Short mmCIF file of C-alpha atoms in Angstrom, two decimals:
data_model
loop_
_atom_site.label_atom_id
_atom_site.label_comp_id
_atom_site.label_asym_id
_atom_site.label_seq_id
_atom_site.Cartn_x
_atom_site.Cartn_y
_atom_site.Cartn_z
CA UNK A 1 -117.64 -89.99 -42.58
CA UNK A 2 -114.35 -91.94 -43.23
CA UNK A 3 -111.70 -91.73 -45.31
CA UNK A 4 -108.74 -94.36 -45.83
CA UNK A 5 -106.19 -94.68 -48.58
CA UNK A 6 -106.50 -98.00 -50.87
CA UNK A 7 -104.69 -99.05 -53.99
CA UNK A 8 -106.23 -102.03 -56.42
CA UNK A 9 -104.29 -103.80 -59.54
CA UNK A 10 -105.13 -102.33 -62.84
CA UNK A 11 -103.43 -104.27 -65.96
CA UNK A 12 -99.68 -104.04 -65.54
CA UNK A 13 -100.25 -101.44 -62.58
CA UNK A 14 -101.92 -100.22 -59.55
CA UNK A 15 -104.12 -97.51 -58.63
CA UNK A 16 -104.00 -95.53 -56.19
CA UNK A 17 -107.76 -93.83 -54.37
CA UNK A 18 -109.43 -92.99 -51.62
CA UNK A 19 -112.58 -94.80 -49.93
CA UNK A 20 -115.00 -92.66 -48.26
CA UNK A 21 -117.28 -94.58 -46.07
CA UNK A 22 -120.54 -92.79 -44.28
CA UNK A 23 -121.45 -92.08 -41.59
CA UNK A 24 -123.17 -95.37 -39.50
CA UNK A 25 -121.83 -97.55 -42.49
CA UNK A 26 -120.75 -100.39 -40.20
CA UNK A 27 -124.06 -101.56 -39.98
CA UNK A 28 -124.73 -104.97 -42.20
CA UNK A 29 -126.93 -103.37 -45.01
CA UNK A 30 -124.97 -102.73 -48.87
CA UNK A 31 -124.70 -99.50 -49.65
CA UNK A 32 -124.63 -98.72 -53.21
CA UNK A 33 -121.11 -97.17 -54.21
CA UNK A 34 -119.76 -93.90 -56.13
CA UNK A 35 -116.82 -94.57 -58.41
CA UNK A 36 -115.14 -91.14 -59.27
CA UNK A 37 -112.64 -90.49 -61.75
CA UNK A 38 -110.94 -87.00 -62.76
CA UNK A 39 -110.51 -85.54 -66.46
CA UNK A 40 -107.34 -84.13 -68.90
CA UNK A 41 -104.39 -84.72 -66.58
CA UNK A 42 -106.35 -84.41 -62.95
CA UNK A 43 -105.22 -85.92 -59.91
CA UNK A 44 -107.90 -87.11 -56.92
CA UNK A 45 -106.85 -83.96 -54.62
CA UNK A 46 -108.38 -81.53 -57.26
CA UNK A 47 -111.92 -81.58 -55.86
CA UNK A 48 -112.27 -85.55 -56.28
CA UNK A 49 -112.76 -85.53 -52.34
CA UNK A 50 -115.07 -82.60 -51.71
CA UNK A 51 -117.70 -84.16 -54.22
CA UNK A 52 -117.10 -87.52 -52.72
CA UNK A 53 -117.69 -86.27 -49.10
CA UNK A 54 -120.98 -84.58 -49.88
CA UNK A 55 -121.80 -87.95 -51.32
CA UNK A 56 -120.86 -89.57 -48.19
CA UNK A 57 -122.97 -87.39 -46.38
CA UNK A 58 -125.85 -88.56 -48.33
CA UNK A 59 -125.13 -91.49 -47.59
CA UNK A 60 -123.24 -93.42 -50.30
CA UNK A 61 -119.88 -95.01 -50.24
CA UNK A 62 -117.64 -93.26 -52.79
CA UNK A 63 -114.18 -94.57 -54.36
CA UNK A 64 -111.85 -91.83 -55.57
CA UNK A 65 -109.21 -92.97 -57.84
CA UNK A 66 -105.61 -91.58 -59.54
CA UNK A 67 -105.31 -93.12 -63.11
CA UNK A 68 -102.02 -95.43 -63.80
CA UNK A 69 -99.39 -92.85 -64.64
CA UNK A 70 -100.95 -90.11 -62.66
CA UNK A 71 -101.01 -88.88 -58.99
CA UNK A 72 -100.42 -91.37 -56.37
CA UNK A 73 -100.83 -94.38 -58.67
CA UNK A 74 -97.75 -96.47 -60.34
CA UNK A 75 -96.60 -96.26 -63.99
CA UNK A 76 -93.83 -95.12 -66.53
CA UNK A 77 -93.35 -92.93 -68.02
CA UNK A 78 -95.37 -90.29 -65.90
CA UNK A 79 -97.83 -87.92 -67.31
CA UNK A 80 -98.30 -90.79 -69.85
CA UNK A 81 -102.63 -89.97 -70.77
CA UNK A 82 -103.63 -93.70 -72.92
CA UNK A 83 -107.12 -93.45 -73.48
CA UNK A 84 -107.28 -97.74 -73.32
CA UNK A 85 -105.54 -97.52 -70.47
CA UNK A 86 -107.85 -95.48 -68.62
CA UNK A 87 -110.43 -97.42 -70.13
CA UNK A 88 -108.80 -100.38 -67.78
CA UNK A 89 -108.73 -98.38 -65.10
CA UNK A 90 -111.81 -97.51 -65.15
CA UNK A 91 -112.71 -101.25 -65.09
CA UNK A 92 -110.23 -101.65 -62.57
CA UNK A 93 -112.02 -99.45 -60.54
CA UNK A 94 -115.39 -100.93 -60.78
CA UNK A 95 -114.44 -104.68 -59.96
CA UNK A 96 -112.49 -103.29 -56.65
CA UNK A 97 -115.51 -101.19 -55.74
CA UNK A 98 -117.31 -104.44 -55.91
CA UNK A 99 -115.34 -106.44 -53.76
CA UNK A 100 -115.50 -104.28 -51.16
CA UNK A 101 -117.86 -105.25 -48.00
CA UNK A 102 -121.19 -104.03 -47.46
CA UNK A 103 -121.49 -102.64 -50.93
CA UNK A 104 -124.22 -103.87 -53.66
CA UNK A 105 -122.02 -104.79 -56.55
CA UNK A 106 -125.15 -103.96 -58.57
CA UNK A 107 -125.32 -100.40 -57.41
CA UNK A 108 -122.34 -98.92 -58.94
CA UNK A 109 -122.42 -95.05 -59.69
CA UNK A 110 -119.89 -93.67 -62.04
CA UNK A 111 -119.15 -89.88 -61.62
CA UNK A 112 -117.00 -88.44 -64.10
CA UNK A 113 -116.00 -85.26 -64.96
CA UNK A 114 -114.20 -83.54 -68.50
CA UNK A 115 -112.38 -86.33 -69.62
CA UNK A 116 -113.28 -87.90 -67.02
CA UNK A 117 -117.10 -87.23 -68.21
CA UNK A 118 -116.66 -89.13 -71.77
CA UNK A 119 -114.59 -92.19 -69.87
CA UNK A 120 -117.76 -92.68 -67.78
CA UNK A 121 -119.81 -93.27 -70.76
CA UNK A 122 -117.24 -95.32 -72.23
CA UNK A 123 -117.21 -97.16 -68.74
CA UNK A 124 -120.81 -97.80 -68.81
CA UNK A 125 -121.65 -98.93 -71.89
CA UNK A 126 -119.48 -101.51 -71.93
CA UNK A 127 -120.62 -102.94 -68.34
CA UNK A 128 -124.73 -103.52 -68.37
CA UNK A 129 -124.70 -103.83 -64.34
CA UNK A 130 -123.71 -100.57 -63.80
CA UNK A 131 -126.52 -98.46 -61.88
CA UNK A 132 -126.44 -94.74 -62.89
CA UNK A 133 -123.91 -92.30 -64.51
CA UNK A 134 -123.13 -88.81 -63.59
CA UNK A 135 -120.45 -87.12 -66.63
CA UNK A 136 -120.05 -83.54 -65.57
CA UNK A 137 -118.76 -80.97 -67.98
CA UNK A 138 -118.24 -83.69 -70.00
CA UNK A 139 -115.60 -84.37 -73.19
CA UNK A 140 -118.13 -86.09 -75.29
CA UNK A 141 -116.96 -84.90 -78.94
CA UNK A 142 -113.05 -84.85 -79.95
CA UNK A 143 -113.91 -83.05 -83.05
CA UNK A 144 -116.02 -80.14 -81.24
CA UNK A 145 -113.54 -79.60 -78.63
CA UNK A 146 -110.49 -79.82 -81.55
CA UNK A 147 -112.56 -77.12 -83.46
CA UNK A 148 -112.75 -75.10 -80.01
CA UNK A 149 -108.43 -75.32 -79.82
CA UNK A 150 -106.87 -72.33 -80.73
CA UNK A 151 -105.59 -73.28 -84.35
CA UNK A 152 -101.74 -72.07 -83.68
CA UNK A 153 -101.77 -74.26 -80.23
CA UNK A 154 -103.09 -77.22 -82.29
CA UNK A 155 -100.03 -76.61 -85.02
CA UNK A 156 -97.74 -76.32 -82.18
CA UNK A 157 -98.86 -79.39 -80.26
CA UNK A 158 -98.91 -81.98 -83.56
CA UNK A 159 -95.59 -81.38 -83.81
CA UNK A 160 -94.37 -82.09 -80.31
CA UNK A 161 -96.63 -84.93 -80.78
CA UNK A 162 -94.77 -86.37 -83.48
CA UNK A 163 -91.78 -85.90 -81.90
CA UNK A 164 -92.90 -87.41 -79.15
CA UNK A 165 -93.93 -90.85 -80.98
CA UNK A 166 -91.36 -91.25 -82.75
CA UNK A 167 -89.38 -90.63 -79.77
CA UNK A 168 -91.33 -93.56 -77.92
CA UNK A 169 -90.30 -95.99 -81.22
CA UNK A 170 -86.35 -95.80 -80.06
CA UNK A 171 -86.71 -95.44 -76.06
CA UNK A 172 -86.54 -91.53 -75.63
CA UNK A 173 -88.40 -90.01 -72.83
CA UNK A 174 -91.46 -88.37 -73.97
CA UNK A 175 -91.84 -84.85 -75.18
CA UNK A 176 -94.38 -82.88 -72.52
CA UNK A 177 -97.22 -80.69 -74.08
CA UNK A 178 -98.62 -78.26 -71.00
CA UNK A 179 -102.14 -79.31 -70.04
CA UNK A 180 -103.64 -75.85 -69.96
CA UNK A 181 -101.48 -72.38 -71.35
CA UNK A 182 -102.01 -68.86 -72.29
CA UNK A 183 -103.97 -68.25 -75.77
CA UNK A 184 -101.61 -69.68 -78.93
CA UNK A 185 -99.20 -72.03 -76.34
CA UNK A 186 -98.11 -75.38 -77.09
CA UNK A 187 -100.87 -76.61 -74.95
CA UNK A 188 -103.86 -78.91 -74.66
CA UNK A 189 -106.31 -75.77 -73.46
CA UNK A 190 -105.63 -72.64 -74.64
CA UNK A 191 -109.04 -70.76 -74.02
CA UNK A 192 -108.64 -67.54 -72.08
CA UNK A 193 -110.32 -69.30 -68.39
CA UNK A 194 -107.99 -72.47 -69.20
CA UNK A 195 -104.77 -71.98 -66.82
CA UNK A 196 -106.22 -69.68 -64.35
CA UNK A 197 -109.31 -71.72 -64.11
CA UNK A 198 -107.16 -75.60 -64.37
CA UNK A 199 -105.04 -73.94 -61.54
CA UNK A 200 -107.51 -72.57 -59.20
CA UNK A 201 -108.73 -76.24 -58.89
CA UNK A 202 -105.07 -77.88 -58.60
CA UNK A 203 -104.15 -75.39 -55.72
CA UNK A 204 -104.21 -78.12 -53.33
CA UNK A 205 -102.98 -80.91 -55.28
CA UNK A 206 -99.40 -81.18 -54.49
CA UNK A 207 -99.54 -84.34 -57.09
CA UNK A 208 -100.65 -82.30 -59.92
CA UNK A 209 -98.36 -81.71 -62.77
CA UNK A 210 -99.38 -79.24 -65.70
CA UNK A 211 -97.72 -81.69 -68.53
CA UNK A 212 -98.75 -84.41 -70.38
CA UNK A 213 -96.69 -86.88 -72.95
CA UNK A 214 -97.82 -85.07 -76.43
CA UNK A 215 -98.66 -88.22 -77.84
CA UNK A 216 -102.07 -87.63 -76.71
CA UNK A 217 -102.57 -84.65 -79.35
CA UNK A 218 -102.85 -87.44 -81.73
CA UNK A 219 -105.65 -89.25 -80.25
CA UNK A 220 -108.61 -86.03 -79.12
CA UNK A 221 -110.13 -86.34 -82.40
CA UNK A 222 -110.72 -89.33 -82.55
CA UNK A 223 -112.16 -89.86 -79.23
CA UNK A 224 -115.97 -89.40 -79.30
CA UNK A 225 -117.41 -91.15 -76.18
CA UNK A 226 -120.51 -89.23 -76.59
CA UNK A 227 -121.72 -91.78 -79.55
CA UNK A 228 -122.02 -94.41 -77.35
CA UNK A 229 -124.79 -92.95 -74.88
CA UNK A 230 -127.55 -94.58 -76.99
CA UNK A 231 -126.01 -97.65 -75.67
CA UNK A 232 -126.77 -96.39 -72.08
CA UNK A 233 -130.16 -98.37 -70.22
CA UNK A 234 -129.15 -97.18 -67.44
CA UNK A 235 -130.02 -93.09 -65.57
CA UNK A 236 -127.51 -90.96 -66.56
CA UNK A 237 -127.69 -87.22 -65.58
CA UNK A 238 -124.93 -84.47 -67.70
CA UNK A 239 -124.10 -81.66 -65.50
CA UNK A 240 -123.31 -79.45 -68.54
CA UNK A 241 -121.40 -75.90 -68.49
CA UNK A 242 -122.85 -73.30 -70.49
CA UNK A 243 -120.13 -71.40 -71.15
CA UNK A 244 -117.37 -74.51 -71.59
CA UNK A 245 -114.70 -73.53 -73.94
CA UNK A 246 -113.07 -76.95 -73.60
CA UNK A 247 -116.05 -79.70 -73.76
CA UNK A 248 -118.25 -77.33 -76.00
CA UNK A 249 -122.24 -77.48 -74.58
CA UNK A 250 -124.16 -78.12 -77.83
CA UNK A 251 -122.18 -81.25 -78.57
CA UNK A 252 -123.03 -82.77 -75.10
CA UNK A 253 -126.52 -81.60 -75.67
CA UNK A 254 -126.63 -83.42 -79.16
CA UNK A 255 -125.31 -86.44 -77.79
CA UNK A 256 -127.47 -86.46 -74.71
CA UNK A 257 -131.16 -86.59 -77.06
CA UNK A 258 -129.88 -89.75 -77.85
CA UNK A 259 -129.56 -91.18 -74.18
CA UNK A 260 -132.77 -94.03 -73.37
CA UNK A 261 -132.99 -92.19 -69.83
CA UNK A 262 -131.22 -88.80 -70.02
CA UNK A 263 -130.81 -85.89 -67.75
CA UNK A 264 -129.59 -82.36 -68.31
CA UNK A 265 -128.58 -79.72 -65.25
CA UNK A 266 -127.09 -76.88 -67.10
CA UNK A 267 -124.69 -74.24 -65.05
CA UNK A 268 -124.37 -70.99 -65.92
CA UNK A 269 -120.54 -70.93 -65.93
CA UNK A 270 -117.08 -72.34 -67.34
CA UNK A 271 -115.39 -75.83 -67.25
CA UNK A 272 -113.06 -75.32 -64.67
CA UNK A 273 -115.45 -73.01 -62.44
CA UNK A 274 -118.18 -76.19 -61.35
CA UNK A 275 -115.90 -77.00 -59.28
CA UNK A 276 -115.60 -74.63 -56.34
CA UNK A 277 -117.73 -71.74 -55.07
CA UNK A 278 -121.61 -71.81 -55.64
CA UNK A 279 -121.34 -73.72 -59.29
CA UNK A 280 -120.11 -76.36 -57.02
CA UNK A 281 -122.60 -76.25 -54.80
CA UNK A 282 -125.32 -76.12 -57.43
CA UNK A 283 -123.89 -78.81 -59.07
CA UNK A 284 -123.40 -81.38 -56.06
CA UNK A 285 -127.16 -80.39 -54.95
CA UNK A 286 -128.33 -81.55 -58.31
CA UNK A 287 -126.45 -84.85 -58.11
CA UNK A 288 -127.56 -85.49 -55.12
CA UNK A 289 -130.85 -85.17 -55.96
CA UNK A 290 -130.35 -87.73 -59.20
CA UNK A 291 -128.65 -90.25 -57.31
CA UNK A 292 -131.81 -90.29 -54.07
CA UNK A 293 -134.04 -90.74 -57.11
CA UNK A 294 -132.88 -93.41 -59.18
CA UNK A 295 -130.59 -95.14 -56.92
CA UNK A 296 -131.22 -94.53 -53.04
CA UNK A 297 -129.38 -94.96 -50.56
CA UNK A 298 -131.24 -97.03 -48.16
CA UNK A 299 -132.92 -98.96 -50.90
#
């Protein structure tokens, strides 16, 4: 396996990513391709690559990617989380992973995961070509995971979020809300695993930044990806976290019986915990599997 650093055009932008090519990939057959894409705030170092090179060891070409604003990618004001824009991104994303040689531009995987997870269905729904979807511990309600927030962090981050936009209306620099805090903090998740757990998987991201532009508070709600999975013809498998105190497990679940071709790997553990130790390994064996299935490698 390979890996090289790329950037494509997004919109007004460009992103930054990684493309991980496998082993004996220089021969002349396409491969199908992985797209991955992180959640609330993540940047590609935080695990991105250690999913994307078990891929690649399966055989699939992967592209890893840093949303505009984020990471390695371009964009002002940093820490700036636009759910549109990431929608474009995502897009972004998808047309570069196309162009690239020796891929099938109808073999396109998205992998997701929190935030992440609900963009994926977003992503997918709106583009009938692509092959199979993989949205791990996935944000697919706003309103179950605002009903999970700590009711004293949610007071605490409306009003730096109104600050913050009205702010934006006369040129300020935004006002920063903390991605994850302690219980009752002015941040995005409070839940008792939140800032260990966020922190333990941003230990090698030197990119990361625990902040975001409040203005976001405004917009979880409202966001409910998970309502467009009936729109979904294509496999899509939720690698769901049974104890998740940020993307709450019944509302995935709910959302998922409405999914044409569904599947549903449950790990017994938190959000931030699939992603290292053996709920990673459990996980990324189970994705494997889905992706062999419906869309082989050597196929």
């Amino acid at each position: 396996m390979t890996r090289r650093d790329v950037a494509f055009p997004s919109s007004d932008g460009t992103c930054a990513g990684w493309v991980f090519d496998p082993a004996g990939s220089d021969d002349a057959a396409a491969r199908p391709i992985i797209v991955l894409g992180h959640g609330l705030g993540g940047v590609k170092e935080m695990r991105l690559d250690a999913f994307a090179e078990r891929f690649a060891a399966a055989g699939y070409r992967c592209l890893a990617f840093d949303y505009r604003h984020f990471g390695a990618s371009t964009g002002e004001p940093r820490q700036l989380l636009d759910i549109g824009r990431q929608r474009d991104d995502w897009a972004a994303a998808v047309a570069y992973a196309r162009s690239l040689d020796s891929v099938d531009a109808d073999r396109v995987v998205l992998w997701g995961s929190s935030f992440g997870g609900g963009l994926v269905i977003d992503a997918a729904a709106r583009d009938s070509r692509i092959a199979a979807v993989i949205s791990q511990c996935p944000f697919t309600d706003g309103i179950a995971s605002a009903r999970a927030t700590d009711l004293r962090s949610t007071v605490k981050v409306v009003a730096r979020a109104v600050r913050d936009v009205a702010g934006s209306l006369v040129g300020r620099p935004p006002v920063m809300v903390d991605l994850a805090g302690p219980p009752g903090s002015a941040a995005l998740m409070t839940a008792p695993d939140c800032e260990p757990g966020y922190r333990a998987v941003a230990e090698h991201a030197p990119a990361f930044r625990n902040e975001v532009a409040a203005r976001f508070g405004l917009a979880i709600a409202r966001y409910l990806p998970g309502r467009r999975v009936r729109k979904l013809r294509c496999p899509i498998m939720f690698g769901i976290c049974v104890t998740d105190t940020v993307a709450p497990a019944a509302a995935t679940r709910r959302h998922a019986k409405t999914a044409a071709r569904a599947e549903i790997s449950e790990f017994p553990c938190g959000h931030f915990d699939v992603y290292l130790g053996a709920p990673f390994e459990r996980a990324v064996t189970d994705y494997v599997d889905f992706l062999r299935r419906h869309v082989p490698p050597d196929a």
